[in-house]
């Protein structure tokens, strides 16, 4: 199996996910190993999405008026069942960044109050908390979780060593964006609840990648994207709030649902719960993305998604092993399904991350994130139903050509060498 | 020309807008006289919209990553030229409600500071200001503008009589949502600027209905929808901020654009202006609606929109005249292009607005808002390119049948009488 730069579409080779592969809309000439950034939506779900849009256009007043509450309720019920929550505890948002803003900007923090988080968090969410804490005089505390991480217990202990009597909020990722690690949220949430600390879980990468039972998890707030790993179109995400924590939330976009009144014929405010009323009607917008979530869930069900996910996890594991062999560098965590699912980040030898990323795309047609993280360079491989072994093989071949010298494994002629990372 | 309840599609009769009429996606069996609520998007623009979505899906990382800034910039330039503003002073939002939230929630009001507005404002925007004022201890002052309004000068004087030394903000609609009146924003803004009062103009219904020169207008903040009267798909709206007022704004959705840094390969933050950087990147979402704004502007240009608008205004004027003749009630304003454009609200005799609206839709297939406003009942007629004289004739016929007795004009046999409004 060989790969060439400027290669054409990689044929699907002995992939367990073969039947679904062709249903995605991604360009066939790109080796797409970056599902994590923005997801990808399969054709049947995308068609359902665009059909909703057309239906909206045919009678917008009915669609966004009298039908709105029922349409959204149906979608919400489907999502809630999928993530293990009651429908009235879940509300749709365009993305998790927006949902995190709702939470962070609702909480009334006092001067000196502390918001504790890790140093693995997503840059936008990090900004949300910094912005909020600065405004309120609260302190934003980053607890370092050095890599390689050793054990779930060690992570919990490190976090707990940073808890003080002023810790009001503990905010952490379920699956980290840069290091692609699954954090031990169950134990963290359990302990925080005992200690009376509010918990906020950023599940941007979790739904569809790791199984969720949100009510059982018991976090005060949990946000997740449906458009990343749940096969939904862009613009479908959710906020879950535990019933007791819901009164803490203020709307980010104040609209008709805040202090709703029976006003003339404006009867379209969703009445399902105060959470829904306060947050779900946010002015005129295309609600087709949330409405397509049931189609996405149906798609996963119809294609035996647990089998697809298992195959993807296995391929991600294989990619991790081969990348580690190639670089000789220690991975970020122990091996195992507790630590990663369909997304793995692997350390690279020191290099110019931006240029390596560009070379991988321009010369090898490989779309994959390579970035600096706390002074090291990481590459993050995402495996979704449309990926196969050859995608990973091409990545390994490309890196063998593009990475600095002293690499392990067999060398092959480097035809397009002299890249900026080539030392 | 007769109309029957449960009628089929109204054929297009001697309409000056005939050529464009069939390009809209609205159900042909509905007499759609409510463009004002959510707009309607013609097929070529809708197709451009869905084509953007497909392009996004084919390479999401490129689309939302390296191409994002340039794509949004192109759309913004097109919009800015259309509304008479510099591109760096305009930023896209999903709708005007969201944009009004950005403004209201950014302003630092002190206890006792006053936000002055009229009693004709949109319910959601009213809530935004009430929410904000309550939080900050500011006072929300509603200046009544009794109907029928007499003159622009009278409106300005009434507003000015409510200005006090504590008035910090003057917020008013360009075209009011319920009464469909064009307010004299030019003079109000001019005087407020002289007095050092911040001006916020809610132009939800203005762009595409009335010509805009935002830089010349000189309001500190102006929000407008493209998906109502500019033929764009749902989710396309904008906020304009005068350069000197831009530093007052804080992001509603804090994300990468707040305190942006060169972080690894995240180079997609729009660099066009601090306004754009702070507000335009709001997490993963479908940006196809703003990207379709140039197609909407092209559509209007290709179909000689000034002629279409003039024909629509004339038909709106005709509808207003006929409704006034039917009810014998005084209209809300003097006649004339200064007071209304393609949307007119007309008082009805006392009736159950919600039930009348339902009867109009269920029995006559007419989609039109009928609602209570300050103790009276109003009906709001919107005329867009797809409407024609027969739509208005059907509405008059239906109302002649459904409204309470003592109506002016010739009576026709009321075959489906005994409605709740029929006294």
mmCIF file of N, CA and C in Angstrom, chain B residues 238-329:
data_model
loop_
_atom_site.group_PDB
_atom_site.id
_atom_site.type_symbol
_atom_site.label_atom_id
_atom_site.label_comp_id
_atom_site.label_asym_id
_atom_site.label_seq_id
_atom_site.Cartn_x
_atom_site.Cartn_y
_atom_site.Cartn_z
ATOM 1 N N UNK B 238 -27.711 42.155 10.567
ATOM 2 C CA UNK B 238 -26.441 42.855 10.793
ATOM 3 C C UNK B 238 -26.562 43.869 11.907
ATOM 4 N N UNK B 239 -25.412 44.205 12.426
ATOM 5 C CA UNK B 239 -25.277 45.316 13.353
ATOM 6 C C UNK B 239 -24.307 46.307 12.717
ATOM 7 N N UNK B 240 -24.717 47.566 12.657
ATOM 8 C CA UNK B 240 -23.824 48.639 12.256
ATOM 9 C C UNK B 240 -23.484 49.421 13.513
ATOM 10 N N UNK B 241 -22.223 49.780 13.642
ATOM 11 C CA UNK B 241 -21.835 50.658 14.757
ATOM 12 C C UNK B 241 -20.941 51.760 14.217
ATOM 13 N N UNK B 242 -21.272 52.970 14.569
ATOM 14 C CA UNK B 242 -20.433 54.117 14.228
ATOM 15 C C UNK B 242 -19.046 53.901 14.841
ATOM 16 N N UNK B 243 -18.009 54.271 14.111
ATOM 17 C CA UNK B 243 -16.641 53.956 14.569
ATOM 18 C C UNK B 243 -16.410 54.377 16.028
ATOM 19 N N UNK B 244 -16.875 55.592 16.362
ATOM 20 C CA UNK B 244 -16.632 56.108 17.715
ATOM 21 C C UNK B 244 -17.393 55.301 18.770
ATOM 22 N N UNK B 245 -18.458 54.630 18.350
ATOM 23 C CA UNK B 245 -19.272 53.877 19.318
ATOM 24 C C UNK B 245 -18.827 52.420 19.430
ATOM 25 N N UNK B 246 -18.018 51.976 18.498
ATOM 26 C CA UNK B 246 -17.635 50.559 18.498
ATOM 27 C C UNK B 246 -16.938 50.099 19.779
ATOM 28 N N UNK B 247 -16.071 50.937 20.370
ATOM 29 C CA UNK B 247 -15.409 50.460 21.593
ATOM 30 C C UNK B 247 -16.368 50.211 22.758
ATOM 31 N N UNK B 248 -17.588 50.702 22.649
ATOM 32 C CA UNK B 248 -18.555 50.460 23.734
ATOM 33 C C UNK B 248 -19.063 49.028 23.729
ATOM 34 N N UNK B 249 -18.907 48.333 22.606
ATOM 35 C CA UNK B 249 -19.526 47.009 22.474
ATOM 36 C C UNK B 249 -18.658 45.898 23.039
ATOM 37 N N UNK B 250 -19.304 45.009 23.748
ATOM 38 C CA UNK B 250 -18.688 43.770 24.216
ATOM 39 C C UNK B 250 -19.318 42.618 23.446
ATOM 40 N N UNK B 251 -18.567 41.538 23.243
ATOM 41 C CA UNK B 251 -19.194 40.413 22.547
ATOM 42 C C UNK B 251 -20.289 39.770 23.387
ATOM 43 N N UNK B 252 -21.348 39.338 22.724
ATOM 44 C CA UNK B 252 -22.374 38.572 23.433
ATOM 45 C C UNK B 252 -21.907 37.128 23.563
ATOM 46 N N UNK B 253 -21.414 36.592 22.463
ATOM 47 C CA UNK B 253 -20.810 35.250 22.482
ATOM 48 C C UNK B 253 -19.296 35.451 22.468
ATOM 49 N N UNK B 254 -18.704 35.390 23.650
ATOM 50 C CA UNK B 254 -17.244 35.516 23.735
ATOM 51 C C UNK B 254 -16.633 34.290 23.071
ATOM 52 N N UNK B 255 -15.700 34.521 22.184
ATOM 53 C CA UNK B 255 -15.074 33.396 21.493
ATOM 54 C C UNK B 255 -13.638 33.788 21.123
ATOM 55 N N UNK B 256 -13.077 33.160 20.103
ATOM 56 C CA UNK B 256 -11.676 33.373 19.727
ATOM 57 C C UNK B 256 -11.345 34.828 19.439
ATOM 58 N N UNK B 257 -12.334 35.610 19.049
ATOM 59 C CA UNK B 257 -12.045 36.981 18.646
ATOM 60 C C UNK B 257 -11.852 37.941 19.810
ATOM 61 N N UNK B 258 -12.141 37.478 21.023
ATOM 62 C CA UNK B 258 -11.906 38.310 22.201
ATOM 63 C C UNK B 258 -10.476 38.070 22.672
ATOM 64 N N UNK B 259 -9.696 39.139 22.755
ATOM 65 C CA UNK B 259 -8.264 39.020 23.044
ATOM 66 C C UNK B 259 -7.639 37.945 22.165
ATOM 67 N N UNK B 260 -7.718 38.140 20.849
ATOM 68 C CA UNK B 260 -7.180 37.117 19.957
ATOM 69 C C UNK B 260 -5.663 37.071 20.037
ATOM 70 N N UNK B 261 -5.123 35.907 19.936
ATOM 71 C CA UNK B 261 -3.671 35.742 19.935
ATOM 72 C C UNK B 261 -3.323 34.810 18.791
ATOM 73 N N UNK B 262 -2.094 34.885 18.365
ATOM 74 C CA UNK B 262 -1.630 33.901 17.380
ATOM 75 C C UNK B 262 -1.505 32.575 18.121
ATOM 76 N N UNK B 263 -2.497 31.742 17.959
ATOM 77 C CA UNK B 263 -2.478 30.470 18.686
ATOM 78 C C UNK B 263 -2.354 29.341 17.695
ATOM 79 N N UNK B 264 -1.202 28.745 17.617
ATOM 80 C CA UNK B 264 -1.011 27.600 16.738
ATOM 81 C C UNK B 264 -1.530 27.908 15.352
ATOM 82 N N UNK B 265 -2.350 27.042 14.850
ATOM 83 C CA UNK B 265 -2.833 27.229 13.485
ATOM 84 C C UNK B 265 -4.243 27.811 13.446
ATOM 85 N N UNK B 266 -4.693 28.347 14.563
ATOM 86 C CA UNK B 266 -6.013 28.982 14.556
ATOM 87 C C UNK B 266 -5.868 30.383 13.993
ATOM 88 N N UNK B 267 -5.853 30.486 12.733
ATOM 89 C CA UNK B 267 -5.583 31.785 12.121
ATOM 90 C C UNK B 267 -6.826 32.342 11.442
ATOM 91 N N UNK B 268 -7.986 31.790 11.822
ATOM 92 C CA UNK B 268 -9.178 32.130 11.048
ATOM 93 C C UNK B 268 -9.957 33.312 11.611
ATOM 94 N N UNK B 269 -9.422 33.944 12.616
ATOM 95 C CA UNK B 269 -10.159 35.087 13.148
ATOM 96 C C UNK B 269 -10.100 36.240 12.144
ATOM 97 N N UNK B 270 -11.265 36.713 11.809
ATOM 98 C CA UNK B 270 -11.330 37.832 10.858
ATOM 99 C C UNK B 270 -10.576 39.023 11.435
ATOM 100 N N UNK B 271 -9.747 39.601 10.630
ATOM 101 C CA UNK B 271 -8.887 40.686 11.110
ATOM 102 C C UNK B 271 -9.359 42.028 10.585
ATOM 103 N N UNK B 272 -10.551 42.081 10.035
ATOM 104 C CA UNK B 272 -10.960 43.281 9.318
ATOM 105 C C UNK B 272 -11.100 44.504 10.220
ATOM 106 N N UNK B 273 -11.616 44.320 11.403
ATOM 107 C CA UNK B 273 -11.730 45.411 12.362
ATOM 108 C C UNK B 273 -11.966 44.769 13.718
ATOM 109 N N UNK B 274 -11.699 45.518 14.801
ATOM 110 C CA UNK B 274 -11.998 44.951 16.124
ATOM 111 C C UNK B 274 -13.469 44.534 16.219
ATOM 112 N N UNK B 275 -14.357 45.305 15.595
ATOM 113 C CA UNK B 275 -15.778 44.967 15.627
ATOM 114 C C UNK B 275 -16.008 43.581 15.037
ATOM 115 N N UNK B 276 -15.429 43.357 13.886
ATOM 116 C CA UNK B 276 -15.602 42.073 13.213
ATOM 117 C C UNK B 276 -14.962 40.958 14.034
ATOM 118 N N UNK B 277 -13.746 41.193 14.508
ATOM 119 C CA UNK B 277 -13.044 40.152 15.268
ATOM 120 C C UNK B 277 -13.820 39.768 16.525
ATOM 121 N N UNK B 278 -14.363 40.759 17.205
ATOM 122 C CA UNK B 278 -15.041 40.495 18.476
ATOM 123 C C UNK B 278 -16.357 39.756 18.303
ATOM 124 N N UNK B 279 -17.025 39.989 17.176
ATOM 125 C CA UNK B 279 -18.409 39.528 17.077
ATOM 126 C C UNK B 279 -18.669 38.466 16.017
ATOM 127 N N UNK B 280 -17.815 38.371 15.014
ATOM 128 C CA UNK B 280 -18.240 37.575 13.866
ATOM 129 C C UNK B 280 -17.959 36.086 14.017
ATOM 130 N N UNK B 281 -16.899 35.733 14.722
ATOM 131 C CA UNK B 281 -16.646 34.317 14.930
ATOM 132 C C UNK B 281 -17.333 33.893 16.223
ATOM 133 N N UNK B 282 -18.363 33.095 16.093
ATOM 134 C CA UNK B 282 -19.155 32.718 17.272
ATOM 135 C C UNK B 282 -19.276 31.222 17.368
ATOM 136 N N UNK B 283 -18.170 30.517 17.199
ATOM 137 C CA UNK B 283 -18.206 29.062 17.257
ATOM 138 C C UNK B 283 -18.670 28.484 15.934
ATOM 139 N N UNK B 284 -18.629 27.168 15.866
ATOM 140 C CA UNK B 284 -19.020 26.468 14.642
ATOM 141 C C UNK B 284 -20.489 26.720 14.332
ATOM 142 N N UNK B 285 -20.736 27.264 13.165
ATOM 143 C CA UNK B 285 -22.121 27.422 12.748
ATOM 144 C C UNK B 285 -22.151 27.520 11.235
ATOM 145 N N UNK B 286 -23.321 27.387 10.714
ATOM 146 C CA UNK B 286 -23.521 27.478 9.285
ATOM 147 C C UNK B 286 -23.578 28.959 8.912
ATOM 148 N N UNK B 287 -22.586 29.428 8.177
ATOM 149 C CA UNK B 287 -22.549 30.851 7.820
ATOM 150 C C UNK B 287 -23.173 31.099 6.448
ATOM 151 N N UNK B 288 -23.897 30.124 5.945
ATOM 152 C CA UNK B 288 -24.444 30.254 4.589
ATOM 153 C C UNK B 288 -25.449 31.396 4.453
ATOM 154 N N UNK B 289 -26.181 31.704 5.505
ATOM 155 C CA UNK B 289 -27.168 32.790 5.401
ATOM 156 C C UNK B 289 -26.480 34.131 5.119
ATOM 157 N N UNK B 290 -25.514 34.561 5.941
ATOM 158 C CA UNK B 290 -24.833 35.805 5.565
ATOM 159 C C UNK B 290 -24.137 35.718 4.208
ATOM 160 N N UNK B 291 -23.579 34.557 3.887
ATOM 161 C CA UNK B 291 -22.890 34.446 2.596
ATOM 162 C C UNK B 291 -23.848 34.605 1.416
ATOM 163 N N UNK B 292 -25.137 34.413 1.658
ATOM 164 C CA UNK B 292 -26.120 34.533 0.573
ATOM 165 C C UNK B 292 -26.641 35.959 0.399
ATOM 166 N N UNK B 293 -26.218 36.850 1.261
ATOM 167 C CA UNK B 293 -26.695 38.235 1.145
ATOM 168 C C UNK B 293 -26.314 38.863 -0.203
ATOM 169 N N UNK B 294 -25.084 38.649 -0.692
ATOM 170 C CA UNK B 294 -24.792 39.194 -2.032
ATOM 171 C C UNK B 294 -25.733 38.642 -3.111
ATOM 172 N N UNK B 295 -26.090 37.373 -3.014
ATOM 173 C CA UNK B 295 -27.026 36.802 -3.993
ATOM 174 C C UNK B 295 -28.387 37.488 -3.884
ATOM 175 N N UNK B 296 -28.790 37.802 -2.661
ATOM 176 C CA UNK B 296 -30.072 38.488 -2.467
ATOM 177 C C UNK B 296 -30.027 39.894 -3.076
ATOM 178 N N UNK B 297 -28.912 40.571 -2.859
ATOM 179 C CA UNK B 297 -28.772 41.917 -3.431
ATOM 180 C C UNK B 297 -28.729 41.840 -4.961
ATOM 181 N N UNK B 298 -28.020 40.845 -5.465
ATOM 182 C CA UNK B 298 -27.989 40.642 -6.926
ATOM 183 C C UNK B 298 -29.387 40.354 -7.470
ATOM 184 N N UNK B 299 -30.129 39.558 -6.735
ATOM 185 C CA UNK B 299 -31.493 39.223 -7.169
ATOM 186 C C UNK B 299 -32.342 40.485 -7.286
ATOM 187 N N UNK B 300 -32.260 41.324 -6.264
ATOM 188 C CA UNK B 300 -33.060 42.559 -6.294
ATOM 189 C C UNK B 300 -32.623 43.435 -7.469
ATOM 190 N N UNK B 301 -31.315 43.490 -7.699
ATOM 191 C CA UNK B 301 -30.799 44.311 -8.793
ATOM 192 C C UNK B 301 -31.274 43.749 -10.141
ATOM 193 N N UNK B 302 -31.197 42.445 -10.280
ATOM 194 C CA UNK B 302 -31.560 41.820 -11.558
ATOM 195 C C UNK B 302 -33.038 41.991 -11.870
ATOM 196 N N UNK B 303 -33.839 42.177 -10.835
ATOM 197 C CA UNK B 303 -35.283 42.286 -11.057
ATOM 198 C C UNK B 303 -35.790 43.711 -10.852
ATOM 199 N N UNK B 304 -34.932 44.656 -11.058
ATOM 200 C CA UNK B 304 -35.338 46.064 -11.043
ATOM 201 C C UNK B 304 -36.150 46.371 -9.784
ATOM 202 N N UNK B 305 -35.509 46.153 -8.659
ATOM 203 C CA UNK B 305 -36.247 46.211 -7.392
ATOM 204 C C UNK B 305 -36.926 47.547 -7.107
ATOM 205 N N UNK B 306 -36.326 48.668 -7.471
ATOM 206 C CA UNK B 306 -37.044 49.929 -7.211
ATOM 207 C C UNK B 306 -38.428 49.935 -7.855
ATOM 208 N N UNK B 307 -38.545 49.332 -9.019
ATOM 209 C CA UNK B 307 -39.855 49.261 -9.656
ATOM 210 C C UNK B 307 -40.782 48.321 -8.868
ATOM 211 N N UNK B 308 -40.239 47.180 -8.449
ATOM 212 C CA UNK B 308 -41.032 46.240 -7.648
ATOM 213 C C UNK B 308 -41.495 46.910 -6.356
ATOM 214 N N UNK B 309 -40.558 47.587 -5.697
ATOM 215 C CA UNK B 309 -40.907 48.246 -4.434
ATOM 216 C C UNK B 309 -41.996 49.298 -4.626
ATOM 217 N N UNK B 310 -41.876 50.068 -5.718
ATOM 218 C CA UNK B 310 -42.872 51.112 -5.974
ATOM 219 C C UNK B 310 -44.249 50.484 -6.200
ATOM 220 N N UNK B 311 -44.285 49.391 -6.943
ATOM 221 C CA UNK B 311 -45.564 48.717 -7.182
ATOM 222 C C UNK B 311 -46.122 48.161 -5.877
ATOM 223 N N UNK B 312 -45.243 47.610 -5.041
ATOM 224 C CA UNK B 312 -45.694 47.069 -3.750
ATOM 225 C C UNK B 312 -46.224 48.184 -2.846
ATOM 226 N N UNK B 313 -45.520 49.293 -2.823
ATOM 227 C CA UNK B 313 -45.982 50.415 -1.998
ATOM 228 C C UNK B 313 -47.357 50.892 -2.466
ATOM 229 N N UNK B 314 -47.530 50.917 -3.768
ATOM 230 C CA UNK B 314 -48.811 51.361 -4.313
ATOM 231 C C UNK B 314 -49.916 50.388 -3.904
ATOM 232 N N UNK B 315 -49.616 49.097 -3.947
ATOM 233 C CA UNK B 315 -50.615 48.104 -3.556
ATOM 234 C C UNK B 315 -50.884 48.168 -2.048
ATOM 235 N N UNK B 316 -49.839 48.433 -1.272
ATOM 236 C CA UNK B 316 -50.028 48.593 0.179
ATOM 237 C C UNK B 316 -50.930 49.799 0.451
ATOM 238 N N UNK B 317 -50.692 50.839 -0.302
ATOM 239 C CA UNK B 317 -51.510 52.052 -0.157
ATOM 240 C C UNK B 317 -52.968 51.744 -0.490
ATOM 241 N N UNK B 318 -53.152 50.988 -1.548
ATOM 242 C CA UNK B 318 -54.495 50.599 -1.961
ATOM 243 C C UNK B 318 -55.175 49.739 -0.880
ATOM 244 N N UNK B 319 -54.415 48.804 -0.320
ATOM 245 C CA UNK B 319 -54.956 47.948 0.739
ATOM 246 C C UNK B 319 -55.381 48.789 1.940
ATOM 247 N N UNK B 320 -54.545 49.749 2.283
ATOM 248 C CA UNK B 320 -54.829 50.635 3.417
ATOM 249 C C UNK B 320 -56.118 51.417 3.161
ATOM 250 N N UNK B 321 -56.243 51.941 1.948
ATOM 251 C CA UNK B 321 -57.430 52.718 1.595
ATOM 252 C C UNK B 321 -58.679 51.843 1.671
ATOM 253 N N UNK B 322 -58.596 50.654 1.117
ATOM 254 C CA UNK B 322 -59.778 49.790 1.078
ATOM 255 C C UNK B 322 -60.149 49.284 2.474
ATOM 256 N N UNK B 323 -59.136 48.982 3.268
ATOM 257 C CA UNK B 323 -59.421 48.543 4.641
ATOM 258 C C UNK B 323 -60.056 49.674 5.443
ATOM 259 N N UNK B 324 -59.557 50.864 5.246
ATOM 260 C CA UNK B 324 -60.096 52.022 5.955
ATOM 261 C C UNK B 324 -61.536 52.290 5.531
ATOM 262 N N UNK B 325 -61.797 52.156 4.244
ATOM 263 C CA UNK B 325 -63.172 52.311 3.748
ATOM 264 C C UNK B 325 -64.088 51.255 4.363
ATOM 265 N N UNK B 326 -63.539 50.047 4.467
ATOM 266 C CA UNK B 326 -64.339 48.936 4.986
ATOM 267 C C UNK B 326 -64.710 49.153 6.452
ATOM 268 N N UNK B 327 -63.735 49.580 7.233
ATOM 269 C CA UNK B 327 -63.981 49.703 8.675
ATOM 270 C C UNK B 327 -64.529 51.068 9.055
ATOM 271 N N UNK B 328 -64.267 52.064 8.249
ATOM 272 C CA UNK B 328 -64.653 53.428 8.620
ATOM 273 C C UNK B 328 -63.825 53.996 9.750
ATOM 274 N N UNK B 329 -62.757 53.318 10.098
ATOM 275 C CA UNK B 329 -61.920 53.790 11.214
ATOM 276 C C UNK B 329 -60.734 54.592 10.680
#
